[in-house]
XYZ file of C-alpha atoms in Angstrom:
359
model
C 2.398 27.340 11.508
C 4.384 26.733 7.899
C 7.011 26.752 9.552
C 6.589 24.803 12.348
C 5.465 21.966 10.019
C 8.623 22.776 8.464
C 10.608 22.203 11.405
C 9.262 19.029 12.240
C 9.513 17.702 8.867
C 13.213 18.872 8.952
C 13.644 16.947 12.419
C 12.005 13.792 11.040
C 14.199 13.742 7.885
C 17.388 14.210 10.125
C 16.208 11.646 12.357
C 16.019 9.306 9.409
C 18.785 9.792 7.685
C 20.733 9.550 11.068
C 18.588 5.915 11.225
C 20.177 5.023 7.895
C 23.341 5.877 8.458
C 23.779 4.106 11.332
C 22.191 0.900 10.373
C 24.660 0.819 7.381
C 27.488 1.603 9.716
C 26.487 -1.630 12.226
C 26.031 -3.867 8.827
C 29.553 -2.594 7.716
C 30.686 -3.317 11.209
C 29.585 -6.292 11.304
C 31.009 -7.001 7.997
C 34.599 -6.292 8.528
C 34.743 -8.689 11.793
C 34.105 -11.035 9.701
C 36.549 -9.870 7.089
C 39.087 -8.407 8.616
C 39.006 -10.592 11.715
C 40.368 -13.377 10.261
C 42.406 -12.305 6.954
C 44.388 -10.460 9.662
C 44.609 -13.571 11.456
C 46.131 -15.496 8.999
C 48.469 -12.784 7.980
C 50.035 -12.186 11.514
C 49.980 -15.794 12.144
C 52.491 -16.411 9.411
C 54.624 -13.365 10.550
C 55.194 -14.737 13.703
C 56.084 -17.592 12.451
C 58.156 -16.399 10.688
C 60.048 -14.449 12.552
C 60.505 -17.390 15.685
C 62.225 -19.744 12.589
C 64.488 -16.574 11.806
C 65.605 -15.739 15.516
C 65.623 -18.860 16.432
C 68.180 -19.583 13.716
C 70.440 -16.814 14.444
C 70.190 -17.402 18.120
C 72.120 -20.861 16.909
C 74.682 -19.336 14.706
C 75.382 -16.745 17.312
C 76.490 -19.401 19.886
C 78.446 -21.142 17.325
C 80.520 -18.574 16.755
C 80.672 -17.308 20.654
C 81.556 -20.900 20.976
C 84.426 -20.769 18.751
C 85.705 -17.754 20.241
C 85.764 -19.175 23.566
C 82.789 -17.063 24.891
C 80.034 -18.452 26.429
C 76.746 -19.346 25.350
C 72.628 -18.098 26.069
C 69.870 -20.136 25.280
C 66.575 -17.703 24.784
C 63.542 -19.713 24.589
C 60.041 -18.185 23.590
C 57.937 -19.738 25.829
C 54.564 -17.567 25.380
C 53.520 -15.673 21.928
C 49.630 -13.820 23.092
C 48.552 -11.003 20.990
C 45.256 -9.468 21.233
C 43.266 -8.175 17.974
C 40.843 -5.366 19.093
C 38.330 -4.642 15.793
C 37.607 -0.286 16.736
C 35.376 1.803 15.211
C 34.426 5.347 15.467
C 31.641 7.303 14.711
C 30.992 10.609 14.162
C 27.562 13.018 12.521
C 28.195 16.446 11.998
C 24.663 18.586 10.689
C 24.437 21.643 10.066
C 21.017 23.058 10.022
C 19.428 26.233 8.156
C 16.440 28.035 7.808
C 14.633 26.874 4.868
C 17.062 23.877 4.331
C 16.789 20.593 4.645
C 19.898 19.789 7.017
C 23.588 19.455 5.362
C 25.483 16.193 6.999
C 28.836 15.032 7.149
C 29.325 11.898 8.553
C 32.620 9.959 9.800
C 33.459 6.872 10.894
C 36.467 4.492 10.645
C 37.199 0.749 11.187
C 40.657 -0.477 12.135
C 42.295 -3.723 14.198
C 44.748 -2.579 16.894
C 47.331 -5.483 17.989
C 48.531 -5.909 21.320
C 51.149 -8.546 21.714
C 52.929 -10.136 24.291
C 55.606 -12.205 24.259
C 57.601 -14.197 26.845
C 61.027 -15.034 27.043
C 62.581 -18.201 28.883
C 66.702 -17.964 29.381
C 68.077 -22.467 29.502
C 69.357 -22.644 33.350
C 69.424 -24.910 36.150
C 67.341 -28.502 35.609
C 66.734 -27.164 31.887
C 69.743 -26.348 31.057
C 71.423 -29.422 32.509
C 68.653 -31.803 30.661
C 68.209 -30.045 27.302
C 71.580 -29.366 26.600
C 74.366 -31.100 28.810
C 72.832 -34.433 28.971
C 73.975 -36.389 26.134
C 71.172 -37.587 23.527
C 70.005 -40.296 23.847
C 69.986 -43.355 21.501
C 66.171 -43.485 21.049
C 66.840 -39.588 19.407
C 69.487 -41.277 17.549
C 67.274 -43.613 15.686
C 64.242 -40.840 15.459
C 66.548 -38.558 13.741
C 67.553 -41.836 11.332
C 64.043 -42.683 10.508
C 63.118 -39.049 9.918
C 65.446 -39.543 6.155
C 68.336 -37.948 7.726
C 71.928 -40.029 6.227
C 73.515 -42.173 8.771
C 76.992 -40.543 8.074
C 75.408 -36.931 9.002
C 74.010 -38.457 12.119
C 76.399 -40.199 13.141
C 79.076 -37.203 12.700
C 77.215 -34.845 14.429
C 75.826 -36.826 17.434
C 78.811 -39.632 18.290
C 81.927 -39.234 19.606
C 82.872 -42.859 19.793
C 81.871 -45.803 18.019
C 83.248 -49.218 19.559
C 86.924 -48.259 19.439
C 86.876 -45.226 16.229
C 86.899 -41.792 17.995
C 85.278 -39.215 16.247
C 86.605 -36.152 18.297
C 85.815 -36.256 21.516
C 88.118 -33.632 22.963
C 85.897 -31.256 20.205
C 83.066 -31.768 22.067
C 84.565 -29.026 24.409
C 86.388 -25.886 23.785
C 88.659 -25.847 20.894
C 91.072 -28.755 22.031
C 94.786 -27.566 21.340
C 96.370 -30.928 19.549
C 94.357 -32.161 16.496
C 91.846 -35.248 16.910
C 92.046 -37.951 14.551
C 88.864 -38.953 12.614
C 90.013 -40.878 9.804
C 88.917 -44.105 10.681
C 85.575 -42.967 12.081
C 84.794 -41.099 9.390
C 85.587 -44.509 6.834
C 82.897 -46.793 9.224
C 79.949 -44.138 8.783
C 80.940 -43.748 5.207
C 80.552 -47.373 4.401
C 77.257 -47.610 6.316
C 75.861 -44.627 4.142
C 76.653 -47.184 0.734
C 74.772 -49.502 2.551
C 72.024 -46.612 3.435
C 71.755 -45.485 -0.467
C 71.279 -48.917 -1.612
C 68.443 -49.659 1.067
C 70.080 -52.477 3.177
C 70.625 -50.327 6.528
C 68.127 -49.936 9.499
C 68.692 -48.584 12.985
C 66.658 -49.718 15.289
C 66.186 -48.399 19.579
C 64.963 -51.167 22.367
C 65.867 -51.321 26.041
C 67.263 -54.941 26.798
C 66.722 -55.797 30.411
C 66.678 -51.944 31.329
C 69.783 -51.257 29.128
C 69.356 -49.154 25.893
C 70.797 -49.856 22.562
C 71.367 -49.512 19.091
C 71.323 -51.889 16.778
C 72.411 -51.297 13.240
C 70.632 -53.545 11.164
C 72.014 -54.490 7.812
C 69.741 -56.974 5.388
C 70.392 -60.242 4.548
C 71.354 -59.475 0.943
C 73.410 -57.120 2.163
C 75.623 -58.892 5.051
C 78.441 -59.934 2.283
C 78.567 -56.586 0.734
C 81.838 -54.859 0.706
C 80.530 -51.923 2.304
C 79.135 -54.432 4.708
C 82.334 -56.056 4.852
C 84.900 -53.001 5.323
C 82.140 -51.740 8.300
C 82.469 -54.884 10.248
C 86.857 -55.078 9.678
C 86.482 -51.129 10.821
C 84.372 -51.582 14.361
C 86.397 -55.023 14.729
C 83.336 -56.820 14.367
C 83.125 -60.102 12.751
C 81.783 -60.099 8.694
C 78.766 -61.390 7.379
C 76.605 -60.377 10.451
C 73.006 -59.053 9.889
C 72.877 -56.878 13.354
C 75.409 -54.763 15.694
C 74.498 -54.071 18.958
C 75.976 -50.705 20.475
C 75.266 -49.971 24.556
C 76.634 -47.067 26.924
C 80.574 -47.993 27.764
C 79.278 -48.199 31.531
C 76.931 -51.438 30.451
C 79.365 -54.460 30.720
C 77.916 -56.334 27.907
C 79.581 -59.005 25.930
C 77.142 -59.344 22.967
C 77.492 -54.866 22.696
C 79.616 -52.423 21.445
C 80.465 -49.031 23.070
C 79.058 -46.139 21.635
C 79.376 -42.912 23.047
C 77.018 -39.097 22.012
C 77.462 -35.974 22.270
C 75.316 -33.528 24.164
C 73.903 -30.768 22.881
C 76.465 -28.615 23.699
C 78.932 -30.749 22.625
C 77.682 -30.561 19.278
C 77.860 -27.147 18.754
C 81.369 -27.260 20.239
C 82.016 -29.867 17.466
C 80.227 -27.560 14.962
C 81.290 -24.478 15.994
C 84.718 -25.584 14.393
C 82.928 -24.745 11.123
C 82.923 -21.185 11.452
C 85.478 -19.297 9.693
C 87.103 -16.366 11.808
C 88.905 -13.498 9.990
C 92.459 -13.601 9.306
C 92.163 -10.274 11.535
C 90.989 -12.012 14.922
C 93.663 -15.267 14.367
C 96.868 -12.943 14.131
C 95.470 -11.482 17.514
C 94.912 -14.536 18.955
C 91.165 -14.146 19.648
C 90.814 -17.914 18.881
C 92.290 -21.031 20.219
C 94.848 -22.738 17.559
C 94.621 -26.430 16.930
C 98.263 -27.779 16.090
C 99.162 -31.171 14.252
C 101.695 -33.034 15.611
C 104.264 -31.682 13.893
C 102.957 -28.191 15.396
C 101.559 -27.202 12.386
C 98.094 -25.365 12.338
C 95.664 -27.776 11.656
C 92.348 -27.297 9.213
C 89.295 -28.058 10.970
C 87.553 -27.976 7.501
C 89.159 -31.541 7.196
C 86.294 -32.454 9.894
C 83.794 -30.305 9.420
C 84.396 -29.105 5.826
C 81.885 -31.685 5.085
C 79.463 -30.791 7.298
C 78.810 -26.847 7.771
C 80.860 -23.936 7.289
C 79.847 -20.271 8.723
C 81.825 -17.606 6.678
C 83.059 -14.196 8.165
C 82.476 -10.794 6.242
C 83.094 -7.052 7.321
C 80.345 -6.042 5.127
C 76.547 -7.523 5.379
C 75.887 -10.436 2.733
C 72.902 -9.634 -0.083
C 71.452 -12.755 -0.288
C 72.222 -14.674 2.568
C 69.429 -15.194 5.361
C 71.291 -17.604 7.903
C 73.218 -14.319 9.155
C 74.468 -12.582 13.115
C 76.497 -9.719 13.785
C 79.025 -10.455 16.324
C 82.578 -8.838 17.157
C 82.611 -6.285 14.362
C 82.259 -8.961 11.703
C 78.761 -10.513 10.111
C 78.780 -14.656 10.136
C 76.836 -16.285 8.025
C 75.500 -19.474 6.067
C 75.547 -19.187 2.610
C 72.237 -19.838 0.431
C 73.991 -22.124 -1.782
C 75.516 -24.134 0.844
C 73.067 -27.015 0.985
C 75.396 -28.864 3.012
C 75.976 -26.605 5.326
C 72.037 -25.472 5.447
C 71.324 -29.686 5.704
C 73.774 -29.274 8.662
C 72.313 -26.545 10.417
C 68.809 -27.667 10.066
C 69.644 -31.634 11.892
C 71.351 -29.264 14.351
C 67.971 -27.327 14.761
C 65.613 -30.429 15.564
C 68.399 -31.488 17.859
C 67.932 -28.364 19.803
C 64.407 -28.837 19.692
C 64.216 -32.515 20.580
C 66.369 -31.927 23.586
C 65.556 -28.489 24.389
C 62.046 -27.457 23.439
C 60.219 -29.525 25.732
C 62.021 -28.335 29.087
């Protein structure tokens, strides 16, 4: 009978502590969803972040320099980022029971998040790829990218091609043209509108005037006699001393607007990708297109675009550096200290995204 009782004291104390155990296991549960759940969150959130900005960066540097080399371009969008946090558990109560003794235990049980992502990529084609990056930007982007503190002369590098008469480039808004452009004159207008700029007196402003868009460069009152003001007005062929320039599409036939001309996306990075520096290896083999002056002379694109971004060429992997591809044996990259260049790269960025990331 003694040991019967025994027995069933044995089984009640197992049953118990079985009880216990698992009532501390659901409050422990319960206590890392709400812990782990979201501190894991927040910590893949920022990953992925993370790592978008970084490919998306060398996904632009990449076509660059496949631009410069003649090769063509891919556009890889991520259109879709899902990932799936599953919070498991497992549980596990081995006892070992003896005569006379009151039950040994050993319990186990583990909690742990298991990821699942998935993530969707979107190649530019077709009606995309025509809108977001053949289609020439428009001159309401033009003024956003003004207003959003980038310098006029930066903008106005990058995006135009022609302002009234002064060509900046065209034929570099295509594959490496052969004869040298001439940008002296451009590159004087946009550098008297950025004194103007630095002292406050500039504004750009977008509005549609019976259908037609344009530009106006704005210039304040206090300002209209300056001799940045001044040498701007002699360099478009514009009359001095005015307060407002009006700039239309060439095709508009307008007698109170200018012609001003963009690039497309595409064309910018064609312009750009005159900024990357190929190995002395690659030129000797003629792997790249040679600009010539006219006196057949090669010709230094860094006179263009020194000013505006350079991607350097390495045959070993920079330290520091995080603007960086691998392409053709060689590593291309951006270096840290380059703030002009980085400046660069990043208006080129929201370009890409303004025309691109919607489509």
């Amino acid at each position: 009978m003694d040991k019967v009782n025994q027995k069933k004291s044995l089984v009640a104390l197992t049953l118990k502590k079985i009880y216990f155990f698992c009532m501390a296991l659901i409050i422990f549960i319960s206590y890392g969803c709400t812990k782990y759940g979201p501190n894991h969150v927040k910590s893949e959130r920022s990953s992925y972040n993370q790592a978008i900005q970084k490919t998306n960066n060398e996904q632009l540097i990449l076509n660059l320099v496949r631009l410069k080399y003649g090769d063509n371009p891919l556009f890889m969008e991520v259109s879709n980022v899902a990932s799936q946090f599953t919070l498991q558990s497992n549980i596990g109560l081995t006892a070992k029971l003896q005569t006379a003794a009151k039950g040994i235990f050993t319990p186990d049980s583990n909690v742990y998040i298991e990821e699942r992502p998935t993530i969707s990529y979107s190649p530019l084609h077709g009606d995309s790829f025509v809108k977001g990056v053949l289609t020439a930007v428009s001159l309401k982007t033009v003024v956003l990218l003004f207003h959003s503190g980038w310098s006029i002369d930066r903008i106005f590098k990058v995006c135009l091609q022609r302002l009234n008469m002064l060509k900046n480039a065209p034929s570099a808004s295509g594959p490496t043209p052969k004869i040298a452009p001439n940008t002296e004159q451009f590159f004087k207008a946009v550098k008297f509108l950025r004194a103007i700029q630095i002292e406050g007196g500039l504004n750009l402003v977008y509005r549609e005037n019976n259908g037609v868009e344009e530009l106006v460069i704005k210039v304040l009152d206090k300002y209209k006699d300056s001799t940045p003001a001044k040498n701007f007005a002699r360099a478009i062929n514009a009359s001095t001393g005015k307060t407002s320039y009006v700039f239309s599409a060439p095709s508009v036939n307008s007698k109170h607007s200018m012609d001003i001309v963009t690039r497309s996306l595409l064309g910018i990075m064609f312009y750009l990708s005159q900024g990357v520096e190929v190995p002395n290896k690659d030129l000797e083999e003629g792997k790249v297109t040679i600009t010539k002056t006219v006196n057949g002379d090669a010709f230094d694109w860094k006179d263009i675009t020194g000013s505006l971004l350079l991607i350097q060429s390495s045959l070993n992997a920079p330290d520091d550096d995080e603007l960086v591809i691998f392409y053709r044996n060689y590593w291309f990259y951006i270096s840290d200290s380059d703030l002009t260049s980085k400046s660069t790269f990043s208006l080129l960025s929201q370009v890409y995204s303004l025309q691109a990331g919607d489509n």
